[in-house]
Coordinates of C-alpha atoms in Angstrom, one line a residue:
Chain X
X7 CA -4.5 81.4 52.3
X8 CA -6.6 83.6 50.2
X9 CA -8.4 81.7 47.5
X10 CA -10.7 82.0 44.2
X11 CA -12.2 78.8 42.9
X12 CA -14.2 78.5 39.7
X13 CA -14.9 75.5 37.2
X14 CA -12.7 75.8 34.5
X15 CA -14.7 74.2 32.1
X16 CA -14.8 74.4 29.3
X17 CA -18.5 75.8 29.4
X18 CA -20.5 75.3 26.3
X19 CA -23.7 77.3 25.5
X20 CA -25.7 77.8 22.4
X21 CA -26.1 81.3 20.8
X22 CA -28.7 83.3 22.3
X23 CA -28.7 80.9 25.5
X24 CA -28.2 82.0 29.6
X25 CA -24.5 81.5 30.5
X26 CA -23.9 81.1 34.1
X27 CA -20.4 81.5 35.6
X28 CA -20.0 80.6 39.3
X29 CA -17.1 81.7 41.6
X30 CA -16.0 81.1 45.2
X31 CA -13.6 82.7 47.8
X32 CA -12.4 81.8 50.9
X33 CA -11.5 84.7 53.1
X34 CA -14.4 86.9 54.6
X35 CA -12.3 89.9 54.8
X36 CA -13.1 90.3 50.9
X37 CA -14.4 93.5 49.9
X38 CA -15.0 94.0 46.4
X39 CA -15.1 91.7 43.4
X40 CA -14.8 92.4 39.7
X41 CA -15.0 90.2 36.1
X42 CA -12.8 89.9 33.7
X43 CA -12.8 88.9 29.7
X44 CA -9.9 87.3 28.2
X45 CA -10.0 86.6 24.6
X46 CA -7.1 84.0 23.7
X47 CA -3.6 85.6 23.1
X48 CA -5.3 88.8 25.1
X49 CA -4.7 90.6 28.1
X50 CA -8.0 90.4 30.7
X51 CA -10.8 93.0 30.2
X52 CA -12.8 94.4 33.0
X53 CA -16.6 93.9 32.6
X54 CA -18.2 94.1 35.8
X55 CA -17.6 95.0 39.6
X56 CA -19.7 94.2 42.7
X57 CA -19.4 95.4 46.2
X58 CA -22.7 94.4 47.8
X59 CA -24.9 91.7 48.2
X60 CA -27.5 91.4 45.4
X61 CA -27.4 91.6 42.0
X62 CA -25.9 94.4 39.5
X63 CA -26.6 94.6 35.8
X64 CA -25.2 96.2 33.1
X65 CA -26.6 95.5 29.7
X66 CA -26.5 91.5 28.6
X67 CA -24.4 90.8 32.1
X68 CA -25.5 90.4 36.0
X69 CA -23.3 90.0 38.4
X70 CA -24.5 88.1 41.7
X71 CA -22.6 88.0 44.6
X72 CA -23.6 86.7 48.3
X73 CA -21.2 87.5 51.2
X74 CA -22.6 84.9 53.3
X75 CA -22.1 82.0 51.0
X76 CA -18.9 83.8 49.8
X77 CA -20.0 83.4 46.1
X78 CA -20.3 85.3 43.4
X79 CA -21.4 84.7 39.9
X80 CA -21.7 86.5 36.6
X81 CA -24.9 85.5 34.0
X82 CA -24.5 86.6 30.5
X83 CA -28.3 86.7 28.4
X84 CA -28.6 86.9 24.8
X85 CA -25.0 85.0 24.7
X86 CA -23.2 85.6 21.5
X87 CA -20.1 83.9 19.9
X88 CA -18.3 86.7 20.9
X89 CA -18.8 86.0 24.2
X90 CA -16.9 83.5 24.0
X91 CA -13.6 83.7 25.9
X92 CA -12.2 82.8 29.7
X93 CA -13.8 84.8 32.3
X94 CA -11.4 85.7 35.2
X95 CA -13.3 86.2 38.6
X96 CA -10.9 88.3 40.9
X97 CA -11.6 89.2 44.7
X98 CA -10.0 92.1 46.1
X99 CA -8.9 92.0 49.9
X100 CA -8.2 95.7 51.2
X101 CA -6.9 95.1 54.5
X102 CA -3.7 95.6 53.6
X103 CA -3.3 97.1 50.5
X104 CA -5.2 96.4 46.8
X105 CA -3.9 92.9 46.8
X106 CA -6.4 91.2 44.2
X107 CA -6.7 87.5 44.3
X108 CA -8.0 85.2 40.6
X109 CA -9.5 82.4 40.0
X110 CA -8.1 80.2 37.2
X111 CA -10.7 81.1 35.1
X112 CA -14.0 79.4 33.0
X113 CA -13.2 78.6 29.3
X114 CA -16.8 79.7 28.0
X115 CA -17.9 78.6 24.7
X116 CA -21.5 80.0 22.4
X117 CA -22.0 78.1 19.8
X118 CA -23.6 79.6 16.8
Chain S
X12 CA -5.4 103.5 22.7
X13 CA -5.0 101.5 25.6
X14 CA -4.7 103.0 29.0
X15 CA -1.9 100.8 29.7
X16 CA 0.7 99.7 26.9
X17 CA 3.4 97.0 27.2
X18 CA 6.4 96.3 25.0
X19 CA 7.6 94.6 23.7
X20 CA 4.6 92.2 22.7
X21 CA 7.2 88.9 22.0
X22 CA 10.3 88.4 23.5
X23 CA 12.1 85.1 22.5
X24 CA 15.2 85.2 24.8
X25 CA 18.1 83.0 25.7
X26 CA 18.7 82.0 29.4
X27 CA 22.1 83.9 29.4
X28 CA 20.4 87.1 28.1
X29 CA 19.5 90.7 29.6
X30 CA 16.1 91.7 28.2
X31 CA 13.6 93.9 29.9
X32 CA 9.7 94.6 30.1
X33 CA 8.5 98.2 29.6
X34 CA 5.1 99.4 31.2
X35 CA 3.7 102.5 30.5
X36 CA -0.3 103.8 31.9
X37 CA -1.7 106.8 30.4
X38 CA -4.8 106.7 33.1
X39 CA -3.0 109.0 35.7
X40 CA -2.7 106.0 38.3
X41 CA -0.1 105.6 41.4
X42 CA -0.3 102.2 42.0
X43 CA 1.6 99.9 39.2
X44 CA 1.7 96.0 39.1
X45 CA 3.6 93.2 37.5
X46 CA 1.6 89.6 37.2
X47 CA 2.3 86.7 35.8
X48 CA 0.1 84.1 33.6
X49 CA 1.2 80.7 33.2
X50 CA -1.1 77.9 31.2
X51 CA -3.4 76.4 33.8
X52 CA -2.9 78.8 36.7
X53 CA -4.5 81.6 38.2
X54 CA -2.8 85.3 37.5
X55 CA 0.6 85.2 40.6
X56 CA 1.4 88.7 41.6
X57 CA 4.6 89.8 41.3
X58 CA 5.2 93.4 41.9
X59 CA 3.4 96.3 43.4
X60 CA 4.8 99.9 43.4
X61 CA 3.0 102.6 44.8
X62 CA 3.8 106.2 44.2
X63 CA 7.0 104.9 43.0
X64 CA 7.7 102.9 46.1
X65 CA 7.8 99.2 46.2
X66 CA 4.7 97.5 48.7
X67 CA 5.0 94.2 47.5
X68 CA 7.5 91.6 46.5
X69 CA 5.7 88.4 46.4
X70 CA 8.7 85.8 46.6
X71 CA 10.0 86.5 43.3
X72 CA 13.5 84.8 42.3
X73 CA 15.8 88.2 41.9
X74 CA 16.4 87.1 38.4
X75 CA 13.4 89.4 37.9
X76 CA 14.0 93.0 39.2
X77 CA 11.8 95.8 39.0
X78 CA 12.2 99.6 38.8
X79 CA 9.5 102.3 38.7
X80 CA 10.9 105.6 37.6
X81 CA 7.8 107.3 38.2
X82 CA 4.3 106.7 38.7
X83 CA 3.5 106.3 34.9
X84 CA 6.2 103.5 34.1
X85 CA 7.8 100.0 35.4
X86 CA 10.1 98.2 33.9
X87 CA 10.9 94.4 34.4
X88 CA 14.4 93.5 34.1
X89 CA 15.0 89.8 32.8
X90 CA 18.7 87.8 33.3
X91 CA 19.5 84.3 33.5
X92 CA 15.9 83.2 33.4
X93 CA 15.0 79.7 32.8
X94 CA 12.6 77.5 30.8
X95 CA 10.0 77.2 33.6
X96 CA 9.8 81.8 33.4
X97 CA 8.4 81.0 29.8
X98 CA 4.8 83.0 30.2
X99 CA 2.9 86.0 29.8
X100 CA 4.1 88.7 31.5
X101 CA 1.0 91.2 32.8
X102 CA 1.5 94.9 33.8
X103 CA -1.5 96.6 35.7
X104 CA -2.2 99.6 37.2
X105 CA -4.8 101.5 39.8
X106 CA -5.6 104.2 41.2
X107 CA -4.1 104.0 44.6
X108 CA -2.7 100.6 46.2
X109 CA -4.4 101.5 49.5
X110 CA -7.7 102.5 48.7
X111 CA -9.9 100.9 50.6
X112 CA -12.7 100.4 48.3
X113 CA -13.7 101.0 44.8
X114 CA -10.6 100.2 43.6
X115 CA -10.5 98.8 39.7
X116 CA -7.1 97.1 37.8
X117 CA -6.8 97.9 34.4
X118 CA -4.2 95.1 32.4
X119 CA -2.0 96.6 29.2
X120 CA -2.5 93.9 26.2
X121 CA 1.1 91.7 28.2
X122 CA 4.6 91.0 26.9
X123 CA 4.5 87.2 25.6
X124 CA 8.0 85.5 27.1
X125 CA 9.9 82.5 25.7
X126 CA 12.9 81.3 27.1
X127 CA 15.1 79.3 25.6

């Protein structure tokens, strides 16, 4: 059983704050891994993709992601209330096809 | 425009009723995908085609049936749903459904279902 966990919050931060969203998976065979933005009443948003250990950044958000601890986690600086949303960690498993695998999501809240 | 556009946005439909989803992805893509998002729970896969074939079927009741024409649209076709289908329905689509790495899912804007 192939599985994302994250803490579905709600997450509360104040404007201009570090948000920090945290994401687990269960199966080793996982090969990439990717964040998504979903504004209420919207469809998910891609923001960020990872496929090695280490951090990537691209502008306000790093993405984290260790293999060996089979976590990976997205930080958002600078947070703005337009940040706010539910952030969708998926986990891709390639083995046998582009099967991608989501969490339930984290409600996250900036409060002006 | 969006790369991948859904209609219709609302569908309010009766449990006797025929409706269908429409998918369409402008991004040049092979691999299509149907998902669904309920309150609470995480996105379930539905459907994958590839180059117009179906890979996956991922124990859906056949009151939802799929068809992919061609590589740019997918259709779900809706009958005799019931109370419990009541979500939002999620089209997707990639490059390739085998690629082994590298490969990104792009979501159209999803077809809101209520069933009555």
């Amino acid at each position: 059983q192939k599985e994302v966990e994250q803490n579905s919050g709600p997450l509360s931060v104040p404007e201009g704050a570090i948000a920090s969203l945290n994401c687990t998976y269960s199966d080793r065979g996982s090969q990439s891994f990717f964040w998504y933005r979903q504004y209420s009443g919207k469809s998910p948003e891609l923001i960020m993709s990872i496929y090695s250990n280490g951090d990537k950044e691209d502008g306000r958000f790093t993405a984290q992601l260790n293999k060996a601890s089979q976590y990976v986690s997205l930080l958002i600086r600078d947070s703005q209330p337009s940040d706010s949303a539910t952030y969708l960690c998926a986990v891709n498993y390639s083995r046998t096809g582009n099967q991608f695998y989501f969490g339930t999501g984290t409600s996250l809240t900036v409060i002006p | 425009e969006t790369g991948v556009t859904q209609t219709p946005r609302h569908l309010v439909m009766g449990m006797t009723n025929k409706k269908s989803l429409k998918c369409e992805q402008h991004l040049g893509h092979n691999a299509m995908y149907w998902y669904k998002q309920s309150a609470k729970k995480p996105l379930e896969l539905m459907f994958v085609y590839n180059f117009k074939e179906q890979t996956e079927n991922n124990s859906v009741p056949s009151r939802f049936s799929p068809e992919c024409p061609n590589s740019s649209h997918l259709f779900l076709h809706l009958h005799t749903l019931q109370p419990e289908d009541s979500a939002l329905y999620l089209c997707a689509s990639s490059q390739e459904y085998f690629q082994i790495s590298g490969n990104t899912i792009y979501f159209g804007e999803g077809s809101w279902l209520t069933v009555v």
